[in-house]
C-alpha cells in the first residue's frame, strides 16, 4: 500500500516540536532521510492489482519479466 509522501519542511517542523534539543542540521538531515525513505517505500511496494503496477514491478514488466523467468 502506498503511503503519502510528506514534504521535508513539514517533517522538520514535526521533528523540531518532538525533539527540541536537536540542532537544525540534525533535524534537516533526518527530515530529508525520512522523505527519501518514504519515496523508496512507495517505489518498492508491490501492487495487489495487475492493472496498476508500481515502481520496480512496472520496470520488470516493461523489460519482459514474467513469473516463469
Backbone as JSON, one array per atom type, in Angstrom:
{
  "sequence": "XXXXXXXXXXXXXXXXXXXXXXXXXXXXXXXXXXXXXXXXXXXXXXXXXXXXXXXXXXXXXXXXXXXXX",
  "N": [[0.84, -1.17, 0.0], [0.58, 2.15, -0.86], [2.09, 5.03, 0.64], [1.52, 8.36, 1.88], [3.64, 10.87, 0.77], [5.46, 13.03, 2.66], [6.39, 16.47, 2.7], [9.74, 17.57, 3.19], [10.04, 19.85, 4.75], [7.75, 19.98, 6.33], [8.08, 17.65, 7.79], [10.41, 18.34, 9.15], [9.46, 20.42, 10.81], [7.76, 18.96, 12.49], [9.63, 17.27, 13.72], [11.16, 19.18, 15.06], [9.36, 20.07, 16.99], [8.94, 17.7, 18.45], [11.51, 16.92, 19.22], [13.2, 19.07, 20.6], [15.85, 19.52, 21.36], [17.55, 18.8, 19.35], [19.86, 19.84, 16.84], [19.52, 22.3, 14.16], [20.73, 21.34, 11.86], [20.8, 18.54, 12.34], [18.05, 18.01, 12.45], [17.21, 18.75, 9.86], [18.71, 16.93, 8.34], [17.63, 14.47, 9.21], [14.95, 14.84, 8.42], [15.16, 14.92, 5.63], [16.14, 12.35, 5.15], [13.95, 10.83, 6.04], [11.97, 11.61, 4.21], [13.15, 10.67, 1.84], [13.16, 7.9, 2.39], [10.4, 7.42, 2.45], [9.77, 7.85, -0.22], [11.25, 5.78, -1.44], [10.01, 3.57, -0.24], [7.46, 3.72, -1.38], [8.1, 3.21, -4.07], [9.09, 0.64, -4.01], [7.04, -0.95, -3.23], [4.83, -3.65, -3.84], [2.2, -4.02, -6.0], [-1.21, -5.05, -5.5], [-2.88, -5.29, -7.55], [-2.96, -6.21, -10.88], [-3.47, -4.46, -12.95], [-2.47, -2.02, -12.22], [0.53, -1.66, -11.87], [3.41, -0.81, -9.87], [6.43, 1.15, -9.44], [9.34, -0.79, -9.26], [8.12, -3.09, -10.11], [6.65, -2.29, -12.39], [8.77, -1.6, -14.04], [10.02, -4.1, -14.37], [7.99, -5.48, -15.74], [7.92, -3.96, -18.09], [10.39, -4.64, -19.11], [9.96, -7.19, -19.86], [9.83, -9.28, -18.03], [8.44, -12.17, -16.54], [6.53, -14.37, -14.37], [7.47, -16.95, -14.88], [10.11, -16.72, -15.54]],
  "CA": [[0.0, 0.0, 0.0], [1.37, 3.38, -0.94], [1.92, 6.0, 1.72], [1.62, 9.75, 1.46], [4.99, 11.41, 0.95], [5.43, 14.34, 3.29], [7.46, 17.4, 2.34], [10.75, 17.57, 4.24], [9.86, 21.0, 5.65], [6.72, 19.59, 7.31], [8.72, 16.66, 8.66], [11.34, 19.09, 10.01], [8.67, 21.11, 11.84], [7.31, 17.95, 13.45], [10.8, 16.85, 14.49], [11.55, 20.3, 15.93], [8.43, 20.06, 18.12], [9.11, 16.48, 19.23], [12.89, 16.82, 19.69], [13.72, 20.44, 20.58], [17.28, 19.58, 21.64], [18.33, 18.53, 18.14], [20.28, 21.04, 16.09], [18.84, 22.47, 12.88], [21.38, 20.44, 10.91], [20.32, 17.19, 12.61], [16.64, 17.95, 12.07], [17.12, 18.77, 8.4], [19.24, 15.65, 7.85], [16.63, 13.44, 9.48], [13.76, 15.1, 7.6], [15.47, 14.52, 4.25], [16.22, 10.89, 5.15], [12.59, 10.31, 6.17], [11.3, 11.82, 2.92], [13.76, 9.72, 0.88], [12.67, 6.57, 2.72], [9.01, 7.35, 2.02], [9.79, 7.71, -1.68], [11.71, 4.41, -1.72], [8.97, 2.64, 0.19], [6.41, 3.75, -2.4], [8.57, 2.62, -5.32], [9.39, -0.78, -3.83], [5.83, -1.67, -2.88], [4.29, -4.49, -4.91], [0.75, -3.79, -6.04], [-2.06, -6.24, -5.47], [-3.69, -5.25, -8.77], [-2.13, -6.3, -12.08], [-3.74, -3.34, -13.84], [-1.79, -0.82, -11.73], [1.84, -1.97, -11.28], [4.15, 0.36, -9.39], [7.88, 1.11, -9.25], [10.16, -1.84, -9.86], [7.22, -4.03, -10.77], [6.37, -1.74, -13.71], [10.02, -1.7, -14.82], [10.19, -5.51, -14.71], [7.01, -5.81, -16.78], [8.36, -3.29, -19.31], [11.55, -5.36, -19.62], [9.52, -8.5, -20.32], [9.9, -10.31, -16.99], [7.19, -12.77, -16.06], [6.75, -15.28, -13.25], [8.15, -18.17, -15.3], [11.55, -16.46, -15.74]],
  "C": [[0.88, 1.24, 0.0], [1.06, 4.29, 0.24], [2.02, 7.4, 1.14], [3.02, 10.26, 1.76], [4.87, 12.82, 1.5], [6.6, 15.18, 2.79], [8.45, 17.48, 3.5], [10.58, 18.73, 5.21], [8.8, 20.71, 6.71], [7.29, 18.58, 8.3], [9.65, 17.36, 9.64], [10.6, 19.82, 11.12], [8.2, 20.14, 12.91], [8.47, 17.5, 14.34], [11.23, 17.92, 15.48], [10.66, 20.34, 17.17], [8.68, 18.86, 19.04], [10.5, 16.38, 19.87], [13.55, 18.2, 19.68], [15.22, 20.56, 20.81], [18.15, 19.3, 20.42], [18.69, 19.84, 17.45], [19.5, 21.13, 14.78], [19.42, 21.54, 11.82], [20.88, 19.0, 11.09], [18.87, 17.01, 12.17], [16.49, 17.9, 10.56], [17.62, 17.46, 7.8], [18.23, 14.53, 8.03], [15.39, 13.61, 8.6], [13.98, 14.64, 6.16], [15.55, 13.0, 4.15], [14.83, 10.26, 5.22], [11.85, 10.45, 4.84], [11.84, 10.84, 1.87], [13.25, 8.3, 1.13], [11.21, 6.38, 2.31], [8.92, 7.15, 0.51], [10.2, 6.29, -2.06], [10.66, 3.39, -1.37], [7.85, 2.58, -0.85], [6.85, 3.07, -3.69], [8.84, 1.13, -5.21], [8.17, -1.6, -3.49], [5.35, -2.47, -4.1], [2.78, -4.35, -4.87], [-0.01, -5.11, -6.0], [-2.95, -6.31, -6.71], [-2.76, -5.25, -9.98], [-2.32, -5.11, -13.02], [-2.96, -2.09, -13.46], [-0.45, -1.17, -11.09], [2.57, -0.69, -10.88], [5.64, 0.09, -9.38], [8.6, 0.02, -10.0], [9.32, -2.87, -10.6], [6.9, -3.57, -12.2], [7.6, -1.83, -14.61], [10.23, -3.14, -15.27], [9.23, -5.93, -15.82], [7.45, -5.21, -18.11], [9.56, -4.01, -19.94], [11.21, -6.78, -20.05], [9.62, -9.61, -19.29], [8.51, -10.86, -16.71], [7.53, -13.82, -15.02], [7.51, -16.54, -13.63], [9.65, -17.98, -15.51], [12.28, -16.81, -14.5]]
}
